[in-house]
Coordinates of C-alpha atoms and ligand atoms in Angstrom, one line a residue:
M1 CA 3.9 -7.9 13.0
Q2 CA 0.6 -9.2 11.9
D3 CA -0.8 -12.4 10.5
F4 CA -3.5 -12.0 7.8
L5 CA -6.3 -14.6 7.7
P6 CA -7.9 -15.2 4.3
A7 CA -10.6 -12.4 4.5
R8 CA -8.1 -9.6 5.5
A9 CA -5.4 -11.0 3.2
A10 CA -7.9 -10.7 0.3
G11 CA -8.7 -7.1 1.4
L12 CA -5.0 -6.2 1.5
R13 CA -4.3 -7.7 -1.9
R14 CA -7.3 -6.0 -3.4
I15 CA -6.2 -2.6 -2.2
A16 CA -2.8 -3.2 -3.7
R17 CA -4.4 -4.3 -7.0
I18 CA -6.6 -1.2 -7.2
A19 CA -3.5 0.9 -6.5
E20 CA -1.6 -0.7 -9.3
D21 CA -4.6 -0.4 -11.7
V22 CA -5.0 3.3 -11.0
A23 CA -1.2 3.9 -11.1
R24 CA -1.2 2.2 -14.6
L25 CA -3.8 4.6 -15.7
Y26 CA -1.3 7.4 -15.0
G27 CA 1.5 5.6 -16.8
F28 CA 3.3 4.2 -13.8
E29 CA 4.8 0.8 -14.4
R30 CA 5.5 -1.7 -11.6
V31 CA 9.0 -2.3 -10.4
E32 CA 10.4 -4.6 -7.7
I33 CA 13.0 -3.3 -5.3
P34 CA 14.9 -5.5 -2.9
I35 CA 13.8 -6.0 0.6
L36 CA 17.4 -5.8 1.9
E37 CA 19.5 -2.8 1.1
R38 CA 22.7 -1.3 2.7
A39 CA 21.8 0.6 5.8
S40 CA 23.8 3.5 4.5
L41 CA 21.3 4.0 1.7
Y42 CA 18.7 5.1 4.3
R43 CA 21.1 7.1 6.5
R44 CA 22.0 9.1 3.4
S45 CA 18.5 9.6 2.1
L46 CA 16.1 9.8 5.1
G47 CA 18.4 12.0 7.2
L48 CA 20.0 11.2 10.6
D49 CA 17.3 13.0 12.5
S50 CA 14.4 11.1 10.9
D51 CA 12.4 8.8 13.1
V52 CA 13.4 5.9 10.8
V53 CA 17.1 6.4 11.1
M54 CA 17.1 7.5 14.7
K55 CA 15.2 4.5 16.1
E56 CA 13.3 2.4 13.6
M57 CA 15.8 0.6 11.3
Y58 CA 16.0 -3.1 11.4
S59 CA 19.7 -3.2 10.5
F60 CA 22.3 -5.8 11.2
E61 CA 25.9 -6.6 10.2
D62 CA 26.1 -9.1 7.4
K63 CA 28.6 -12.1 7.6
K64 CA 32.2 -11.2 6.7
D65 CA 33.4 -11.9 3.2
K66 CA 36.9 -13.5 2.5
N67 CA 38.5 -10.1 2.8
D68 CA 37.1 -9.8 6.3
R69 CA 34.7 -7.1 5.2
S70 CA 31.0 -6.9 5.8
D71 CA 28.1 -4.6 5.0
E72 CA 25.6 -3.3 7.4
L73 CA 22.2 -4.3 5.9
C74 CA 18.8 -3.1 6.6
L75 CA 15.2 -4.3 6.0
R76 CA 13.7 -1.6 3.8
P77 CA 11.7 0.9 5.9
E78 CA 10.3 2.6 2.8
G79 CA 10.5 2.5 -1.0
T80 CA 11.8 5.8 -2.4
A81 CA 15.4 5.4 -1.5
G82 CA 15.5 2.0 -3.1
V83 CA 13.8 3.3 -6.2
V84 CA 16.3 6.1 -6.7
R85 CA 19.2 3.8 -6.0
M86 CA 17.8 1.5 -8.7
L87 CA 17.5 4.4 -11.2
I88 CA 21.1 5.3 -10.6
E89 CA 22.6 1.8 -10.7
N90 CA 20.7 1.0 -13.9
G91 CA 22.2 4.0 -15.6
L92 CA 18.8 5.6 -16.1
T93 CA 19.4 9.1 -14.8
Q94 CA 19.4 10.5 -18.3
T95 CA 16.7 8.2 -19.6
L96 CA 13.8 10.2 -18.3
P97 CA 11.0 10.3 -17.5
Q98 CA 10.6 7.0 -15.6
R99 CA 7.3 6.5 -13.9
W100 CA 7.3 3.6 -11.4
F101 CA 4.9 1.9 -9.1
Y102 CA 6.0 -0.4 -6.3
E103 CA 4.2 -2.3 -3.5
G104 CA 5.4 -4.6 -0.7
A105 CA 6.3 -5.1 2.9
M106 CA 8.3 -2.4 4.8
F107 CA 9.9 -2.7 8.2
R108 CA 10.2 -0.2 11.0
R109 CA 10.9 -0.9 14.7
E110 CA 8.2 1.4 16.0
R111 CA 6.5 1.3 19.3
P112 CA 3.6 -1.1 18.6
Q113 CA 0.3 0.8 18.7
R114 CA -3.0 1.0 16.8
G115 CA -2.4 1.5 13.1
R116 CA 1.4 1.1 13.5
F117 CA 3.1 -2.1 12.8
R118 CA 6.7 -3.3 12.5
Q119 CA 6.0 -5.1 9.3
F120 CA 3.5 -3.3 7.2
H121 CA 2.8 -2.7 3.5
Q122 CA 3.1 0.3 1.3
C123 CA 2.4 1.0 -2.3
G124 CA 3.6 4.0 -4.0
V125 CA 4.4 5.9 -7.2
E126 CA 7.6 7.8 -8.1
C127 CA 7.6 10.1 -11.0
L128 CA 11.3 10.7 -12.0
H129 CA 11.7 13.4 -14.7
K130 CA 14.0 16.0 -16.2
P131 CA 14.6 19.1 -14.1
A132 CA 12.8 22.2 -15.3
R133 CA 15.0 24.5 -17.4
D134 CA 13.4 27.8 -17.1
V135 CA 9.7 28.0 -16.0
Y136 CA 8.7 25.7 -13.2
N137 CA 5.9 23.4 -14.2
I138 CA 3.5 22.2 -11.6
D139 CA 1.8 19.5 -13.7
K140 CA 3.6 16.6 -12.0
E141 CA 2.4 17.9 -8.5
V142 CA -1.1 17.9 -9.8
E143 CA -0.9 14.6 -11.6
V144 CA 0.5 12.5 -8.7
V145 CA -2.1 14.0 -6.3
A146 CA -4.9 13.3 -8.8
C147 CA -3.7 9.7 -9.0
A148 CA -3.7 9.3 -5.2
W149 CA -7.2 11.0 -5.0
R150 CA -8.6 8.6 -7.6
F151 CA -7.1 5.6 -5.8
L152 CA -8.7 6.7 -2.5
I153 CA -12.1 7.3 -4.2
K154 CA -11.9 3.8 -5.7
L155 CA -11.4 2.5 -2.2
G156 CA -14.6 4.2 -1.1
L157 CA -12.8 6.6 1.3
K158 CA -13.7 9.9 -0.4
D159 CA -15.8 11.2 2.5
V160 CA -13.6 10.4 5.3
I161 CA -10.3 11.6 3.9
E162 CA -8.8 15.1 3.6
L163 CA -5.9 16.4 1.6
K164 CA -3.4 18.6 3.4
I165 CA -0.8 20.4 1.4
N166 CA 2.2 22.6 2.0
W167 CA 5.2 24.0 0.1
L168 CA 8.6 23.6 1.8
G169 CA 10.4 26.0 -0.6
N170 CA 14.0 25.8 -1.6
T171 CA 17.1 25.3 0.5
E172 CA 17.5 29.0 1.4
E173 CA 13.9 29.4 2.3
R174 CA 14.1 26.3 4.5
A175 CA 17.3 27.5 6.2
R176 CA 15.7 30.8 7.0
Y177 CA 12.6 29.2 8.4
S178 CA 14.7 26.7 10.4
E179 CA 16.4 29.7 12.1
V180 CA 13.0 31.3 12.9
L181 CA 11.8 27.9 14.3
R182 CA 15.0 27.4 16.3
Q183 CA 14.4 30.6 18.2
H184 CA 10.7 29.8 18.7
F185 CA 11.4 26.3 20.1
Q186 CA 14.3 27.3 22.2
Q187 CA 11.8 29.3 24.4
Y188 CA 9.8 26.1 24.9
A189 CA 13.0 24.1 25.6
K190 CA 14.0 26.5 28.3
N191 CA 10.6 26.1 30.0
E192 CA 10.8 22.4 29.7
A193 CA 7.8 22.4 27.4
L194 CA 9.6 20.3 24.7
S195 CA 10.2 16.6 24.5
D196 CA 13.8 15.2 24.8
E197 CA 13.6 14.0 21.2
S198 CA 12.6 17.5 20.0
I199 CA 15.4 19.1 22.1
E200 CA 17.8 16.8 20.4
R201 CA 16.4 17.8 17.0
L202 CA 16.6 21.5 17.8
K203 CA 20.3 21.5 17.1
R204 CA 20.2 20.0 13.6
S205 CA 16.7 20.1 12.3
P206 CA 14.2 22.3 14.0
L207 CA 11.8 21.8 11.1
R208 CA 11.4 18.1 11.9
I209 CA 10.0 19.1 15.3
L210 CA 6.8 20.2 13.5
D211 CA 6.3 16.5 12.6
S212 CA 6.5 15.3 16.2
K213 CA 3.6 13.3 17.4
N214 CA 4.6 13.7 21.1
S215 CA 1.9 15.3 23.1
V216 CA 4.4 17.4 25.1
D217 CA 5.4 19.2 21.8
Q218 CA 1.9 20.0 20.6
E219 CA 1.5 23.5 22.1
A220 CA 4.9 24.6 20.8
I221 CA 4.0 23.3 17.4
E222 CA 0.6 25.1 17.3
K223 CA 2.2 28.4 18.3
A224 CA 5.0 28.1 15.8
P225 CA 5.3 31.0 13.3
P226 CA 4.2 30.1 9.8
F227 CA 6.5 29.4 6.9
V228 CA 6.9 32.5 4.7
L229 CA 7.7 31.7 1.1
N230 CA 9.4 33.9 -1.4
K231 CA 7.5 35.1 -4.4
I232 CA 8.4 32.4 -6.8
S233 CA 7.5 29.6 -4.5
Q234 CA 4.3 31.2 -3.4
D235 CA 3.3 31.7 -7.1
N236 CA 3.9 28.0 -7.8
F237 CA 2.1 27.0 -4.7
D238 CA -0.9 29.2 -5.8
K239 CA -0.9 27.5 -9.2
V240 CA -1.1 24.1 -7.7
Q241 CA -4.0 25.1 -5.6
E242 CA -5.8 26.6 -8.6
S243 CA -5.4 23.3 -10.4
F244 CA -6.9 21.4 -7.5
E245 CA -9.8 23.7 -7.6
S246 CA -10.4 23.2 -11.3
L247 CA -10.1 19.4 -10.8
K248 CA -12.4 19.6 -7.9
I249 CA -9.9 18.0 -5.5
P250 CA -10.7 19.3 -2.0
Y251 CA -7.7 20.4 0.0
S252 CA -6.6 22.6 2.8
C253 CA -3.2 24.3 3.4
D254 CA -1.3 23.2 6.5
T255 CA 1.9 25.2 7.1
R256 CA 3.0 22.7 9.9
L257 CA 3.1 19.9 7.3
V258 CA 6.8 19.1 6.8
R259 CA 6.9 15.3 6.4
G260 CA 9.3 13.1 8.5
L261 CA 12.1 12.5 6.0
D262 CA 14.9 14.7 4.9
Y263 CA 14.6 14.4 1.1
Y264 CA 11.6 16.6 0.6
N265 CA 11.6 20.1 -1.0
G266 CA 8.8 22.2 -2.5
F267 CA 5.4 20.6 -2.6
V268 CA 4.4 18.1 0.1
F269 CA 1.1 16.6 0.9
E270 CA -0.8 14.1 3.1
F271 CA -4.2 12.4 2.9
V272 CA -5.5 12.2 6.4
E273 CA -8.5 10.3 7.9
N274 CA -10.5 13.0 9.6
R275 CA -11.7 11.1 12.6
T276 CA -8.6 9.4 13.8
E277 CA -6.1 10.9 16.2
R278 CA -3.2 12.5 14.5
A279 CA -0.6 9.9 15.2
Q280 CA -2.3 7.2 13.0
A281 CA -4.4 9.3 10.7
T282 CA -2.2 9.6 7.7
V283 CA -3.0 7.0 5.0
L284 CA -1.0 8.4 2.1
A285 CA 1.8 10.9 2.0
G286 CA 4.4 12.3 -0.4
G287 CA 6.0 15.2 -2.0
R288 CA 8.8 16.5 -4.2
Y289 CA 12.4 15.3 -3.7
D290 CA 14.6 16.9 -6.3
G291 CA 17.9 16.6 -4.4
L292 CA 17.8 12.9 -3.6
C293 CA 19.3 11.5 -6.8
V294 CA 22.5 13.6 -6.5
E295 CA 22.6 13.0 -2.8
L296 CA 22.7 9.2 -3.5
G297 CA 25.6 9.6 -6.0
G298 CA 23.7 10.1 -9.2
K299 CA 25.8 12.1 -11.7
N300 CA 22.8 14.0 -13.1
P301 CA 20.1 15.9 -11.2
V302 CA 16.8 14.2 -11.5
S303 CA 13.5 15.9 -10.5
A304 CA 11.2 13.6 -8.6
I305 CA 7.9 13.5 -6.9
G306 CA 5.9 10.6 -5.5
W307 CA 3.8 9.2 -2.7
A308 CA 3.4 6.2 -0.5
A309 CA 0.3 4.8 1.1
G310 CA 0.0 2.4 4.1
L311 CA -2.2 -0.6 3.1
E312 CA -3.0 -1.6 6.7
R313 CA -4.4 1.8 7.5
L314 CA -6.4 1.9 4.3
L315 CA -7.8 -1.5 5.1
E316 CA -8.6 -0.5 8.6
F317 CA -10.5 2.6 7.5
Q318 CA -12.4 0.5 4.9
E319 CA -13.3 -1.9 7.7
N320 CA -14.5 1.0 9.9
E321 CA -16.7 2.3 7.0
K322 CA -17.9 -1.3 6.4
I323 CA -16.6 -1.0 2.8
Q324 CA -16.0 -4.4 1.3
T325 CA -13.4 -4.5 -1.3
A326 CA -12.3 -8.1 -0.9
D327 CA -12.6 -10.1 -4.1
P328 CA -16.1 -11.1 -5.1
R329 CA -16.7 -14.2 -3.1
I330 CA -15.7 -17.5 -4.7
T331 CA -18.6 -20.0 -4.9
K332 CA -17.4 -23.0 -3.0
I333 CA -18.6 -26.4 -4.2
C334 CA -17.7 -29.3 -1.9
L335 CA -18.0 -32.8 -3.1
I336 CA -18.6 -35.7 -0.8
G337 CA -18.2 -39.2 -2.0
N338 CA -20.5 -41.9 -0.7
D339 CA -19.2 -44.8 1.3
S340 CA -18.0 -46.7 -1.7
F341 CA -15.4 -43.8 -2.4
K342 CA -13.9 -44.5 1.0
A343 CA -12.6 -47.8 -0.3
S344 CA -9.1 -47.2 -1.6
D345 CA -9.6 -47.0 -5.4
Y346 CA -12.7 -44.9 -5.2
G347 CA -11.0 -42.3 -3.1
R348 CA -8.6 -41.7 -5.9
D349 CA -11.6 -41.6 -8.3
L350 CA -13.2 -38.8 -6.5
V351 CA -10.0 -36.7 -6.6
N352 CA -9.8 -37.4 -10.4
L353 CA -13.4 -36.4 -10.9
I354 CA -12.9 -33.1 -9.1
E355 CA -9.7 -32.5 -11.2
D356 CA -11.9 -33.1 -14.3
L357 CA -14.4 -30.5 -13.2
R358 CA -11.6 -28.0 -12.7
N359 CA -10.3 -28.8 -16.2
E360 CA -13.7 -28.2 -17.6
F361 CA -13.9 -25.0 -15.7
C362 CA -10.6 -23.7 -16.9
K363 CA -11.3 -24.7 -20.5
N364 CA -14.3 -22.5 -20.5
N365 CA -12.6 -19.5 -18.9
F366 CA -15.1 -19.5 -16.1
S367 CA -14.3 -17.7 -12.9
G368 CA -15.3 -17.7 -9.4
A369 CA -15.6 -21.3 -8.2
A370 CA -13.6 -23.5 -5.9
F371 CA -14.1 -27.3 -6.0
F372 CA -12.9 -29.4 -3.2
E373 CA -13.7 -32.6 -1.4
S374 CA -14.6 -33.5 2.1
S375 CA -14.9 -36.9 3.7
S376 CA -18.1 -36.1 5.7
Y377 CA -21.0 -33.7 5.8
E378 CA -19.8 -32.3 9.1
E379 CA -16.4 -31.6 7.8
A380 CA -17.9 -30.0 4.6
E381 CA -20.1 -27.7 6.7
K382 CA -17.1 -26.3 8.5
T383 CA -15.7 -24.9 5.3
K384 CA -19.0 -23.0 4.6
P385 CA -19.6 -24.2 1.1
D386 CA -22.3 -22.7 -1.1
Y387 CA -23.1 -26.1 -2.7
I388 CA -22.6 -29.6 -1.5
A389 CA -22.4 -32.3 -4.2
F390 CA -23.0 -35.8 -3.1
V391 CA -21.3 -38.1 -5.5
A392 CA -22.4 -41.7 -5.5
R393 CA -21.0 -44.5 -7.6
K394 CA -21.9 -48.1 -7.5
E395 CA -19.5 -50.7 -8.8
G396 CA -19.6 -50.7 -12.6
Q397 CA -22.1 -47.8 -12.9
P398 CA -21.7 -44.1 -13.8
Y399 CA -21.4 -41.4 -11.2
Q400 CA -24.6 -40.0 -9.7
I401 CA -24.3 -36.3 -8.6
K402 CA -26.8 -34.5 -6.5
L403 CA -26.0 -30.8 -6.0
T404 CA -27.7 -29.0 -3.1
N405 CA -27.7 -25.2 -2.5
V406 CA -26.7 -25.1 1.2
S407 CA -28.5 -21.8 2.1
T408 CA -31.9 -22.7 0.5
G409 CA -31.7 -26.5 0.8
D410 CA -32.8 -26.8 -2.9
V411 CA -31.5 -29.6 -4.9
V412 CA -30.1 -27.8 -8.0
F413 CA -29.8 -30.9 -10.0
D414 CA -29.6 -34.6 -9.6
F415 CA -28.1 -36.4 -12.5
D416 CA -26.0 -39.2 -13.7
L417 CA -22.7 -37.7 -14.8
H418 CA -22.0 -39.7 -18.0
N419 CA -25.5 -39.3 -19.4
S420 CA -26.2 -35.7 -18.5
E421 CA -23.0 -33.7 -19.2
V422 CA -25.1 -31.1 -21.1
N423 CA -27.0 -30.5 -18.0
F424 CA -24.0 -29.9 -15.9
N425 CA -22.4 -27.6 -18.5
N426 CA -25.5 -25.5 -18.6
W427 CA -25.4 -25.1 -14.9
L428 CA -21.8 -24.0 -15.1
V429 CA -22.6 -21.5 -17.9
D430 CA -25.5 -20.1 -16.0
N431 CA -23.5 -19.7 -12.8
F432 CA -20.0 -18.9 -13.9
G433 CA -20.0 -17.8 -17.5
N434 CA -18.8 -14.2 -18.4
K435 CA -18.4 -13.2 -14.8
N436 CA -14.9 -11.8 -15.2
E437 CA -15.8 -8.1 -14.9
D438 CA -14.7 -6.2 -11.8
P439 CA -17.8 -5.4 -9.7
Ligands
ATP501 P1 4.1 8.8 10.6 O1 4.3 10.3 10.6 O2 2.6 8.4 10.8 O3 5.0 8.1 11.4 P2 5.6 8.6 8.3 O4 5.9 10.0 7.9 O5 6.7 7.8 9.1 O6 4.3 8.5 9.1 P3 5.7 7.7 5.7 O7 7.1 7.2 5.7 O8 5.4 8.8 4.9 O9 5.1 7.7 7.1 O10 4.8 6.4 5.1 C1 3.7 6.6 4.3 C2 2.5 5.9 4.9 O11 2.8 4.6 5.4 C3 2.0 6.5 6.2 O12 1.1 7.6 5.9 C4 1.2 5.4 6.8 O13 0.0 5.2 6.3 C5 2.1 4.2 6.5 N1 2.9 3.8 7.6 C6 4.1 4.4 8.0 N2 4.6 3.7 9.1 C7 3.7 2.7 9.3 C8 3.7 1.7 10.3 N3 4.6 1.5 11.2 N4 2.6 0.8 10.3 C9 1.6 1.0 9.4 N5 1.6 1.9 8.5 C10 2.6 2.8 8.4
MG502 MG1 6.9 7.3 11.1

């Protein structure tokens, strides 16, 4: 779990804000899902063989109620299951489409390593819509990927990130392919060229082995026979690719791409950083999950497709590329009172004066400044202010303010507050007026 000092905290918040802005452009509205859910929600949705359910859930038994019953609760490891539960419990499975965006902390008890944390942040979109009646429409596939791509471009990551796509087909196609894979991996299991975890998965979900990051499994994965789709699936997959071409979204097909969670069918995709080793390279991933709503007890089938992105990895890649997306820096203005302020009444006066400045600032809708006080020049320096204002007041006389630009040493102005308000307001307008636009 990580602490975020101000600079990185600002970087993380800004990524989340850009995600939300882009999502809004695509009609996704923000929702909030609880951080604690029943553990059974994830068992049912993610699959018993998923990494998350097998070993990563932070789950615990809640206190017993008066009937001596208790629930097993779990800190959310991801957002999709909670979103679908929310759709069902709020009776919205027939009020479609619903297009939602979420963002927040997720928890997985993973082996700590670079790019993998036990508390991390994800943002994501989920597009919940009516199942296709006759002809399958690929517009949602294209739309959610376009949304993700626009988000990554806005973060400045266009040149270091690649889109990988695959089509997992329907239940029968997956069952057929699972059988092919089972036979393939069994050979490797016999020769002890498969990890224990993958041997375990061989029984129930050989497909999942393709997602293994364990180095022991890599040869078996590379040699695995490709997924052969039936005609309808292949046609749809081709149509998606044609759309990406016409929208100029670069992509490559990867038949090994299966995603780690059980609920996916049809189209799946990942955006991968092209220089990082595979285990930590995925920054954003998603796909279609049409079966999940009914699986979680929804009465009506709901078609769904979405993605989730890991904010820490995005931040790290931005840092590697030296891309600065933290908020435009706030101009810090530190006021230091002269000795007379250190006497009791004057101390309060200085705080009042600063509060007055803040009021003035708010009244004018200015943005981008922080006013605060320090008791000495040395203390002020440590906070790295842009301007230092020495405020002097002699008994019975108006305040005298001398504002110095710390980096140039220039005295920006030197005036008597009560007689020169115009002057100070001009300075505020020059420096902070109309600066609300996003750089
Ligand atoms: P992986 O295969 O890397 O374990 P996953 O399939 O478990 O990923 P998803 O559940 O699809 O990942 O989550 C989407 C994104 O969330 C990932 O692509 C990644 O950027 C981020 N993410 C997942 N787990 C972590 C973690 N433990 N720490 C930081 N980011 C994470
Ligand atoms: Mg994982």
